[in-house]
């Protein structure tokens, strides 16, 4: 069981890295001059591909944490 979860953790971590790298960047060169006001007032809802990537990233992150906690519990017993 431990080995299966360890392999699953490795696979999830690789997929998580790929999805985080695929997310579009939100940085803007002018944001340093505006004090971040654009991030506060110019915030738009993610749609389509970006929304799917955000959901996938959150799901993979949750799965990663759960598997890591289970592995920590199994290794302590």
Short mmCIF file of C-alpha atoms in Angstrom, two decimals:
data_model
loop_
_atom_site.label_atom_id
_atom_site.label_comp_id
_atom_site.label_asym_id
_atom_site.label_seq_id
_atom_site.Cartn_x
_atom_site.Cartn_y
_atom_site.Cartn_z
CA UNK A 1 0.00 0.00 0.00
CA UNK A 2 2.82 2.37 0.89
CA UNK A 3 4.54 1.81 -2.45
CA UNK A 4 1.34 2.37 -4.43
CA UNK A 5 0.68 5.64 -2.59
CA UNK A 6 4.27 6.73 -3.09
CA UNK A 7 4.01 6.16 -6.84
CA UNK A 8 0.66 8.01 -6.87
CA UNK A 9 2.28 10.92 -5.02
CA UNK A 10 5.07 11.11 -7.59
CA UNK A 11 2.58 11.08 -10.47
CA UNK A 12 0.37 13.72 -8.85
CA UNK A 13 3.37 15.93 -8.11
CA UNK A 14 4.52 15.78 -11.74
CA UNK A 15 1.01 16.60 -12.98
CA UNK A 16 0.79 19.45 -10.45
CA UNK A 17 4.06 20.93 -11.69
CA UNK A 18 2.86 20.73 -15.29
CA UNK A 19 -0.46 22.43 -14.54
CA UNK A 20 1.18 25.22 -12.53
CA UNK A 21 3.65 25.90 -15.34
CA UNK A 22 0.80 26.00 -17.88
CA UNK A 23 -1.15 28.66 -15.93
CA UNK A 24 -0.97 32.07 -17.60
CA UNK A 25 1.03 34.74 -15.83
CA UNK A 26 -0.89 37.53 -14.12
CA UNK A 27 2.05 39.87 -13.63
CA UNK A 28 2.06 43.22 -15.33
CA UNK A 29 5.03 45.59 -15.64
CA UNK A 30 2.82 48.59 -14.87
CA UNK A 31 1.52 47.06 -11.63
CA UNK A 32 4.65 48.18 -9.80
CA UNK A 33 3.79 51.78 -10.64
CA UNK A 34 0.08 51.58 -9.91
CA UNK A 35 0.52 50.04 -6.49
CA UNK A 36 -1.49 46.95 -7.33
CA UNK A 37 -4.77 48.82 -7.86
CA UNK A 38 -5.29 47.02 -11.15
CA UNK A 39 -5.24 43.68 -9.38
CA UNK A 40 -7.93 44.90 -6.99
CA UNK A 41 -10.26 46.67 -9.40
CA UNK A 42 -9.38 45.00 -12.71
CA UNK A 43 -9.95 41.47 -11.51
CA UNK A 44 -11.90 39.36 -13.98
CA UNK A 45 -13.31 35.90 -13.64
CA UNK A 46 -11.29 33.15 -15.29
CA UNK A 47 -13.07 31.47 -18.19
CA UNK A 48 -12.55 28.46 -20.37
CA UNK A 49 -9.12 26.88 -20.41
CA UNK A 50 -7.76 29.03 -17.58
CA UNK A 51 -10.68 28.16 -15.29
CA UNK A 52 -10.17 24.48 -16.01
CA UNK A 53 -6.48 24.75 -15.21
CA UNK A 54 -7.25 26.52 -11.94
CA UNK A 55 -9.71 23.80 -10.91
CA UNK A 56 -7.27 21.09 -11.92
CA UNK A 57 -4.47 22.75 -9.96
CA UNK A 58 -6.64 23.00 -6.85
CA UNK A 59 -7.78 19.39 -7.19
CA UNK A 60 -4.25 18.07 -7.71
CA UNK A 61 -3.00 20.15 -4.79
CA UNK A 62 -5.68 18.69 -2.53
CA UNK A 63 -4.92 15.15 -3.67
CA UNK A 64 -1.20 15.77 -3.11
CA UNK A 65 -1.76 16.95 0.47
CA UNK A 66 -4.09 14.04 1.30
CA UNK A 67 -1.69 11.43 -0.08
CA UNK A 68 1.25 13.06 1.70
CA UNK A 69 -0.63 12.99 5.01
CA UNK A 70 -1.61 9.35 4.53
CA UNK A 71 2.00 8.45 3.70
CA UNK A 72 3.21 10.28 6.81
CA UNK A 73 0.69 8.39 8.92
CA UNK A 74 1.67 5.03 7.38
CA UNK A 75 5.36 5.66 7.83
CA UNK A 76 4.92 6.54 11.51
CA UNK A 77 3.10 3.27 12.25
#
